[in-house]
CSV table of C-alpha atoms and ligand atoms in Angstrom, one decimal:
chain,number,residue,atom,x,y,z
A,1,UNK,CA,67.2,110.3,107.2
A,2,UNK,CA,70.8,111.6,107.1
A,3,UNK,CA,73.7,109.4,106.2
A,4,UNK,CA,76.4,109.6,108.9
A,5,UNK,CA,79.9,109.5,107.5
A,6,UNK,CA,83.0,109.5,109.7
A,7,UNK,CA,86.3,110.8,108.4
A,8,UNK,CA,89.0,108.9,110.2
A,9,UNK,CA,92.6,107.7,110.0
A,10,UNK,CA,94.3,106.6,113.2
A,11,UNK,CA,97.4,108.5,112.4
A,12,UNK,CA,97.4,112.3,113.0
A,13,UNK,CA,97.9,115.0,110.5
A,14,UNK,CA,97.1,113.1,107.4
A,15,UNK,CA,94.3,115.4,106.2
A,16,UNK,CA,91.1,114.4,108.0
A,17,UNK,CA,89.9,117.9,108.8
A,18,UNK,CA,90.9,119.2,105.4
A,19,UNK,CA,89.0,116.3,103.8
A,20,UNK,CA,85.9,116.5,106.1
A,21,UNK,CA,85.6,120.3,105.3
A,22,UNK,CA,86.2,119.8,101.6
A,23,UNK,CA,83.8,116.9,101.3
A,24,UNK,CA,81.1,118.5,103.4
A,25,UNK,CA,81.4,121.6,101.3
A,26,UNK,CA,81.2,119.5,98.1
A,27,UNK,CA,78.1,117.7,99.3
A,28,UNK,CA,76.4,121.0,100.1
A,29,UNK,CA,77.4,122.6,96.8
A,30,UNK,CA,75.6,119.6,95.2
A,31,UNK,CA,72.4,120.5,97.0
A,32,UNK,CA,72.6,118.2,100.0
A,33,UNK,CA,71.8,119.6,103.4
A,34,UNK,CA,75.0,118.8,105.2
A,35,UNK,CA,76.5,119.4,108.7
A,36,UNK,CA,80.1,118.8,109.6
A,37,UNK,CA,80.8,118.0,113.2
A,38,UNK,CA,84.2,118.5,114.9
A,39,UNK,CA,84.9,115.6,117.3
A,40,UNK,CA,88.4,116.7,118.1
A,41,UNK,CA,87.5,118.0,121.6
A,42,UNK,CA,90.3,120.1,123.1
A,43,UNK,CA,92.1,120.6,119.7
A,44,UNK,CA,89.3,122.0,117.6
A,45,UNK,CA,90.4,123.3,114.2
A,46,UNK,CA,87.6,122.5,111.8
A,47,UNK,CA,86.2,126.0,112.5
A,48,UNK,CA,89.5,127.4,111.2
A,49,UNK,CA,89.5,125.4,108.0
A,50,UNK,CA,85.8,126.4,107.5
A,51,UNK,CA,86.7,130.0,108.3
A,52,UNK,CA,84.0,130.5,111.0
A,53,UNK,CA,86.2,130.6,114.1
A,54,UNK,CA,85.0,134.1,115.0
A,55,UNK,CA,81.4,132.9,115.0
A,56,UNK,CA,81.8,130.1,117.5
A,57,UNK,CA,79.8,130.7,120.6
A,58,UNK,CA,78.7,127.3,121.8
A,59,UNK,CA,80.1,123.9,120.9
A,60,UNK,CA,79.3,120.2,120.9
A,61,UNK,CA,80.1,119.8,124.6
A,62,UNK,CA,77.8,122.7,125.6
A,63,UNK,CA,75.0,121.0,123.8
A,64,UNK,CA,75.7,117.6,125.4
A,65,UNK,CA,75.7,119.2,128.8
A,66,UNK,CA,72.5,121.1,128.2
A,67,UNK,CA,74.1,124.5,128.3
A,68,UNK,CA,73.0,125.4,124.8
A,69,UNK,CA,70.5,124.1,122.3
A,70,UNK,CA,71.7,122.5,119.0
A,71,UNK,CA,70.3,125.5,117.1
A,72,UNK,CA,72.4,127.9,119.1
A,73,UNK,CA,75.6,125.9,118.6
A,74,UNK,CA,75.2,125.2,114.9
A,75,UNK,CA,76.9,127.7,112.6
A,76,UNK,CA,75.5,128.4,109.2
A,77,UNK,CA,78.2,128.6,106.5
A,78,UNK,CA,78.5,132.0,105.0
A,79,UNK,CA,79.5,130.8,101.5
A,80,UNK,CA,77.6,127.7,100.9
A,81,UNK,CA,73.9,127.2,101.3
A,82,UNK,CA,72.8,124.0,103.0
A,83,UNK,CA,76.1,123.8,105.0
A,84,UNK,CA,76.4,123.9,108.8
A,85,UNK,CA,79.2,123.4,111.2
A,86,UNK,CA,79.1,122.1,114.8
A,87,UNK,CA,82.4,123.1,116.4
A,88,UNK,CA,84.2,121.2,119.2
A,89,UNK,CA,85.1,122.7,122.5
A,90,UNK,CA,88.6,124.1,122.9
A,91,UNK,CA,88.8,124.0,126.6
A,92,UNK,CA,87.0,120.9,127.9
A,93,UNK,CA,88.7,117.6,128.3
A,94,UNK,CA,87.9,114.7,126.1
A,95,UNK,CA,85.7,112.9,128.7
A,96,UNK,CA,83.1,115.6,128.3
A,97,UNK,CA,81.8,113.6,125.2
A,98,UNK,CA,79.5,110.8,126.2
A,99,UNK,CA,78.1,108.1,123.8
A,100,UNK,CA,74.6,109.0,125.0
A,101,UNK,CA,75.1,112.7,124.4
A,102,UNK,CA,76.5,112.0,120.9
A,103,UNK,CA,73.7,109.7,120.0
A,104,UNK,CA,71.1,112.2,121.1
A,105,UNK,CA,72.7,115.0,118.9
A,106,UNK,CA,72.9,112.7,115.9
A,107,UNK,CA,69.3,111.6,116.4
A,108,UNK,CA,68.2,115.2,116.5
A,109,UNK,CA,70.1,116.0,113.3
A,110,UNK,CA,69.1,113.0,111.4
A,111,UNK,CA,65.7,114.1,110.3
A,112,UNK,CA,66.8,117.5,109.2
A,113,UNK,CA,70.0,116.7,107.2
A,114,UNK,CA,71.0,114.6,104.2
A,115,UNK,CA,74.6,114.1,105.4
A,116,UNK,CA,76.3,114.3,108.8
A,117,UNK,CA,80.1,114.3,108.4
A,118,UNK,CA,82.1,113.5,111.6
A,119,UNK,CA,85.7,114.8,111.7
A,120,UNK,CA,87.4,112.3,113.9
A,121,UNK,CA,90.4,113.1,116.2
A,122,UNK,CA,93.6,111.2,115.6
A,123,UNK,CA,94.3,108.0,117.5
A,124,UNK,CA,92.4,104.8,118.1
A,125,UNK,CA,91.2,105.6,121.6
A,126,UNK,CA,87.9,106.8,123.0
A,127,UNK,CA,87.6,110.0,121.0
A,128,UNK,CA,88.1,108.3,117.6
A,129,UNK,CA,85.9,105.4,118.7
A,130,UNK,CA,83.1,107.8,119.6
A,131,UNK,CA,83.4,109.7,116.3
A,132,UNK,CA,83.0,106.4,114.4
A,133,UNK,CA,80.5,104.6,116.6
A,134,UNK,CA,77.2,105.7,115.0
A,135,UNK,CA,78.6,105.9,111.4
A,136,UNK,CA,76.9,104.3,108.4
A,137,UNK,CA,80.0,104.9,106.3
A,138,UNK,CA,83.6,105.7,106.9
A,139,UNK,CA,86.1,107.6,104.8
A,140,UNK,CA,89.6,106.3,105.8
A,141,UNK,CA,92.1,109.0,105.1
A,142,UNK,CA,95.6,107.5,104.3
A,143,UNK,CA,98.9,109.0,103.2
A,144,UNK,CA,101.3,107.0,101.1
A,145,UNK,CA,103.4,106.2,104.0
A,146,UNK,CA,104.0,103.0,106.1
A,147,UNK,CA,102.8,104.3,109.4
A,148,UNK,CA,99.7,105.9,107.9
A,149,UNK,CA,98.7,102.7,106.0
A,150,UNK,CA,99.3,100.6,109.1
A,151,UNK,CA,97.1,102.8,111.2
A,152,UNK,CA,94.4,102.8,108.6
A,153,UNK,CA,94.4,99.0,108.8
A,154,UNK,CA,93.9,99.3,112.6
A,155,UNK,CA,91.0,101.7,112.1
A,156,UNK,CA,89.4,99.2,109.7
A,157,UNK,CA,89.7,96.7,112.4
A,158,UNK,CA,87.8,99.0,114.8
A,159,UNK,CA,85.2,99.9,112.2
A,160,UNK,CA,84.5,96.2,111.9
A,161,UNK,CA,84.1,95.6,115.6
A,162,UNK,CA,83.6,98.7,117.7
A,163,UNK,CA,80.8,100.4,115.9
A,164,UNK,CA,77.1,100.2,116.4
A,165,UNK,CA,76.5,98.5,113.1
A,166,UNK,CA,79.2,96.0,113.8
A,167,UNK,CA,77.8,95.3,117.3
A,168,UNK,CA,74.3,94.8,115.9
A,169,UNK,CA,75.9,92.3,113.5
A,170,UNK,CA,73.5,93.0,110.6
A,171,UNK,CA,75.5,95.1,108.3
A,172,UNK,CA,79.0,96.6,108.1
A,173,UNK,CA,80.0,100.2,108.1
A,174,UNK,CA,80.7,101.0,104.4
A,175,UNK,CA,84.4,101.7,104.1
A,176,UNK,CA,86.0,104.1,101.6
A,177,UNK,CA,89.6,104.7,101.1
A,178,UNK,CA,90.8,108.3,100.5
A,179,UNK,CA,94.4,108.7,99.7
A,180,UNK,CA,95.7,112.2,100.3
A,181,UNK,CA,99.0,114.0,99.8
A,182,UNK,CA,99.9,111.8,96.9
A,183,UNK,CA,102.9,112.8,94.9
A,184,UNK,CA,103.0,111.1,91.5
A,185,UNK,CA,106.5,112.2,90.8
A,186,UNK,CA,107.8,110.5,93.9
A,187,UNK,CA,105.7,107.4,93.0
A,188,UNK,CA,107.4,107.4,89.6
A,189,UNK,CA,110.8,107.5,91.3
A,190,UNK,CA,109.9,104.5,93.4
A,191,UNK,CA,110.1,106.6,96.5
A,192,UNK,CA,106.4,106.6,97.4
A,193,UNK,CA,103.9,103.8,97.7
A,194,UNK,CA,101.6,103.8,94.7
A,195,UNK,CA,97.9,103.8,94.9
A,196,UNK,CA,97.4,100.3,93.7
A,197,UNK,CA,99.8,99.0,96.4
A,198,UNK,CA,97.8,100.9,99.1
A,199,UNK,CA,94.4,99.7,97.9
A,200,UNK,CA,95.7,96.2,97.6
A,201,UNK,CA,97.2,96.1,101.1
A,202,UNK,CA,94.1,97.6,102.7
A,203,UNK,CA,91.7,95.9,100.3
A,204,UNK,CA,88.9,98.5,100.5
A,205,UNK,CA,87.4,100.5,97.7
A,206,UNK,CA,89.2,103.7,96.6
A,207,UNK,CA,86.9,106.7,96.9
A,208,UNK,CA,89.4,109.3,95.8
A,209,UNK,CA,92.9,110.4,95.4
A,210,UNK,CA,94.0,113.9,96.5
A,211,UNK,CA,97.4,115.1,95.3
A,212,UNK,CA,99.9,116.8,97.5
A,213,UNK,CA,99.0,120.4,96.6
A,214,UNK,CA,99.9,124.0,97.4
A,215,UNK,CA,96.2,124.8,97.2
A,216,UNK,CA,95.5,123.1,100.5
A,217,UNK,CA,97.7,125.4,102.6
A,218,UNK,CA,96.3,128.4,100.6
A,219,UNK,CA,92.8,127.3,101.4
A,220,UNK,CA,93.5,126.9,105.1
A,221,UNK,CA,95.3,130.2,105.3
A,222,UNK,CA,92.1,131.8,104.0
A,223,UNK,CA,89.6,129.6,105.9
A,224,UNK,CA,87.9,128.6,102.7
A,225,UNK,CA,87.6,124.8,102.1
A,226,UNK,CA,89.7,123.9,99.1
A,227,UNK,CA,86.6,122.6,97.2
A,228,UNK,CA,85.8,126.3,96.4
A,229,UNK,CA,89.2,126.6,94.6
A,230,UNK,CA,87.9,124.8,91.6
A,231,UNK,CA,90.9,125.7,89.4
A,232,UNK,CA,93.2,123.8,91.7
A,233,UNK,CA,94.1,120.1,91.5
A,234,UNK,CA,93.1,119.4,95.1
A,235,UNK,CA,89.8,121.2,94.7
A,236,UNK,CA,88.9,119.2,91.6
A,237,UNK,CA,90.1,116.0,93.2
A,238,UNK,CA,87.7,116.6,96.2
A,239,UNK,CA,84.9,117.4,93.8
A,240,UNK,CA,85.5,114.1,92.1
A,241,UNK,CA,85.5,112.4,95.5
A,242,UNK,CA,82.2,113.9,96.3
A,243,UNK,CA,80.7,112.7,93.0
A,244,UNK,CA,81.8,109.2,93.7
A,245,UNK,CA,80.3,109.4,97.2
A,246,UNK,CA,77.1,110.3,95.5
A,247,UNK,CA,77.4,107.2,93.4
A,248,UNK,CA,78.7,108.6,90.2
A,249,UNK,CA,81.4,106.8,88.1
A,250,UNK,CA,84.1,109.4,87.7
A,251,UNK,CA,87.6,108.5,86.3
A,252,UNK,CA,90.6,109.0,88.5
A,253,UNK,CA,92.7,112.1,87.9
A,254,UNK,CA,96.0,113.5,89.2
A,255,UNK,CA,97.5,110.1,89.8
A,256,UNK,CA,100.0,110.5,87.0
A,257,UNK,CA,103.0,112.8,86.9
A,258,UNK,CA,102.6,115.7,84.7
A,259,UNK,CA,105.3,115.7,82.1
A,260,UNK,CA,107.4,118.8,82.6
A,261,UNK,CA,107.7,121.0,79.6
A,262,UNK,CA,111.2,121.7,78.2
A,263,UNK,CA,111.0,125.3,79.3
A,264,UNK,CA,109.9,124.6,82.8
A,265,UNK,CA,112.7,122.1,83.2
A,266,UNK,CA,115.2,124.6,81.8
A,267,UNK,CA,114.1,127.3,84.2
A,268,UNK,CA,113.4,125.2,87.2
A,269,UNK,CA,109.7,124.8,87.5
A,270,UNK,CA,108.3,124.1,91.0
A,271,UNK,CA,108.8,120.7,92.4
B,1,UNK,CA,127.8,109.4,86.8
B,2,UNK,CA,128.1,105.8,87.8
B,3,UNK,CA,127.6,106.7,91.4
B,4,UNK,CA,124.5,108.7,90.6
B,5,UNK,CA,123.1,105.8,88.7
B,6,UNK,CA,123.8,103.6,91.6
B,7,UNK,CA,122.2,105.9,94.1
B,8,UNK,CA,119.1,106.2,91.9
B,9,UNK,CA,118.7,102.5,91.6
B,10,UNK,CA,119.1,102.1,95.3
B,11,UNK,CA,116.4,104.7,95.9
B,12,UNK,CA,114.0,103.1,93.5
B,13,UNK,CA,113.5,100.3,96.0
B,14,UNK,CA,112.2,102.2,98.9
B,15,UNK,CA,108.5,102.0,97.9
B,16,UNK,CA,108.7,98.3,97.3
B,17,UNK,CA,110.4,97.8,100.7
B,18,UNK,CA,107.5,99.8,102.2
B,19,UNK,CA,105.1,97.6,100.5
B,20,UNK,CA,106.7,94.3,101.6
B,21,UNK,CA,106.9,95.6,105.2
B,22,UNK,CA,103.3,96.6,105.2
B,23,UNK,CA,102.1,93.3,103.8
B,24,UNK,CA,103.7,91.6,106.8
B,25,UNK,CA,102.4,94.1,109.3
B,26,UNK,CA,98.9,94.1,108.0
B,27,UNK,CA,98.7,90.3,107.9
B,28,UNK,CA,99.8,90.2,111.5
B,29,UNK,CA,97.3,92.8,112.6
B,30,UNK,CA,94.5,91.0,110.8
B,31,UNK,CA,95.4,87.8,112.5
B,32,UNK,CA,94.6,89.6,115.8
B,33,UNK,CA,91.3,91.0,114.7
B,34,UNK,CA,88.2,90.2,116.5
B,35,UNK,CA,90.0,88.7,119.5
B,36,UNK,CA,89.2,89.8,123.0
B,37,UNK,CA,90.8,93.0,124.2
B,38,UNK,CA,92.9,91.3,126.8
B,39,UNK,CA,94.9,89.2,124.2
B,40,UNK,CA,97.7,91.6,123.5
B,41,UNK,CA,98.3,91.9,127.3
B,42,UNK,CA,98.1,88.2,127.8
B,43,UNK,CA,100.6,87.7,125.0
B,44,UNK,CA,103.0,90.3,126.4
B,45,UNK,CA,102.8,88.8,129.9
B,46,UNK,CA,103.3,85.3,128.7
B,47,UNK,CA,106.3,86.4,126.8
B,48,UNK,CA,107.7,88.0,130.0
B,49,UNK,CA,107.2,84.8,131.9
B,50,UNK,CA,108.9,82.7,129.2
B,51,UNK,CA,111.8,85.2,129.1
B,52,UNK,CA,112.5,84.6,132.8
B,53,UNK,CA,113.6,81.1,131.7
B,54,UNK,CA,114.7,81.3,128.1
B,55,UNK,CA,115.8,84.2,126.0
B,56,UNK,CA,113.4,84.4,123.1
B,57,UNK,CA,112.5,86.9,120.4
B,58,UNK,CA,109.4,89.1,120.4
B,59,UNK,CA,107.8,86.9,117.7
B,60,UNK,CA,108.7,83.6,119.3
B,61,UNK,CA,105.4,83.6,121.1
B,62,UNK,CA,102.3,83.1,119.0
B,63,UNK,CA,98.9,82.8,120.6
B,64,UNK,CA,95.6,82.3,118.9
B,65,UNK,CA,92.1,81.9,120.1
B,66,UNK,CA,89.8,79.5,118.3
B,67,UNK,CA,86.1,79.2,119.1
B,68,UNK,CA,84.3,76.0,118.9
B,69,UNK,CA,80.7,75.2,119.6
B,70,UNK,CA,80.7,75.6,123.4
B,71,UNK,CA,84.3,76.5,124.3
B,72,UNK,CA,87.3,78.5,123.1
B,73,UNK,CA,90.7,77.0,122.7
B,74,UNK,CA,93.7,79.1,123.5
B,75,UNK,CA,96.7,77.9,121.5
B,76,UNK,CA,100.1,78.9,122.5
B,77,UNK,CA,103.1,78.3,120.3
B,78,UNK,CA,106.6,79.1,121.6
B,79,UNK,CA,109.6,78.7,119.4
B,80,UNK,CA,112.6,78.0,121.6
B,81,UNK,CA,116.1,78.5,120.4
B,82,UNK,CA,118.3,75.5,120.0
B,83,UNK,CA,119.5,74.4,123.4
B,84,UNK,CA,123.1,74.5,122.4
B,85,UNK,CA,122.8,78.2,121.4
B,86,UNK,CA,121.5,78.9,124.9
B,87,UNK,CA,124.0,80.1,127.5
C,1,ATP,N1,96.6,117.3,99.8
C,1,ATP,C1,97.4,118.0,100.6
C,1,ATP,N2,98.4,118.7,100.1
C,1,ATP,C2,99.2,119.4,100.9
C,1,ATP,N3,99.1,119.6,102.2
C,1,ATP,C3,98.0,118.9,102.8
C,1,ATP,C4,97.1,118.1,102.0
C,1,ATP,N4,96.2,117.6,102.9
C,1,ATP,C5,96.5,118.1,104.1
C,1,ATP,N5,97.6,118.9,104.1
C,1,ATP,C6,98.2,119.6,105.2
C,1,ATP,O1,98.5,118.6,106.2
C,1,ATP,C7,98.3,119.2,107.5
C,1,ATP,C8,97.3,118.3,108.3
C,1,ATP,O2,96.1,118.4,107.7
C,1,ATP,P1,94.7,118.2,108.6
C,1,ATP,O3,94.7,119.2,109.7
C,1,ATP,O4,93.6,118.2,107.7
C,1,ATP,O5,95.0,116.7,109.2
C,1,ATP,P2,94.2,116.0,110.3
C,1,ATP,O6,94.3,114.5,109.9
C,1,ATP,O7,92.9,116.6,110.5
C,1,ATP,O8,95.1,116.2,111.6
C,1,ATP,P3,94.8,115.9,113.1
C,1,ATP,O9,95.1,114.4,113.2
C,1,ATP,O10,95.7,116.7,113.9
C,1,ATP,O11,93.4,116.2,113.3
C,1,ATP,C9,97.8,120.6,107.3
C,1,ATP,O12,98.9,121.5,107.4
C,1,ATP,C10,97.3,120.6,105.9
C,1,ATP,O13,97.4,121.8,105.3
C,2,MG,MG1,91.9,117.2,112.4
């Protein structure tokens, strides 16, 4: 039985799609059969991050409306074994997604996969609520910024009330905090919320910390999830995040500013 | 140099200001969790009604819903300005 994990945030542009792609890739690289589903109907871009945009024929909405089978719509990742993508529609409007349709798709996938990763659209409305509704666990993506932290708190409120698990009242959706675009230099200067403050304010468990990194843009340019760039800080940080998701105890990295060497300071290293 | 130091010291605070603001915002949001969906609207409309008679701040109206065994109690607290400040 697959574990359903929603990647969500409230605020837009904080790194949900980047994270969903990177984490799904990491899970598959570790031998778990994984599918990542784009719930951002109308604004799909998971396929771009995964580098499979030219292989999209059918999408989530086609399947829900019976115009294609699940097998026709699923795209097998070219690089990673065990990894599949279910793209969103670019043209339909958001109302094409129905709770019943989503439930049916998830039920059909549950037996075949170990992990189902749902890439949520931004916002706290219908689309975001549908993406989280059937989740067993949630990864709340947060940037070290007031508006992002506030929205994350609102998402936590929804996870605790507007999900199937919450409505059944038996157990809660397991909540994980993923801080992204973290810049330890700015934190040191007192210009950015530090990770302890964010975890304290939201009071959920920290799953991972992804530094602000040039590798992320490079990865999205190439359409290769950043997890494959295992020399990069962000790639390694996502790999650590996946390990923790799998229950391993991995120490935190990339949360402290690298001391600049004398030479790089002299000759103006990158900032 | 002095000015630079001053600017630096001023800037140091922005993260702690962010933290303080967030603590207040989050406490407020959590106070509203689990309440019925109509509560924000109700609160807003009550505020508008009160404002027809007295000028009050946004946070002057505070409503909470408590559930007891077989009924719910809607508690409404309005902080009015001192009457001598008014008009
Ligand atoms: N760790 C990072 N370092 C640098 N840039 C990043 C990082 N994470 C994300 N970004 C950049 O931030 C932008 C938004 O990322 P992404 O599309 O993953 O966010 P999103 O939350 O899915 O957005 P939306 O709400 O629109 O769906 C992208 O340009 C991405 O390259
Ligand atoms: Mg996205």
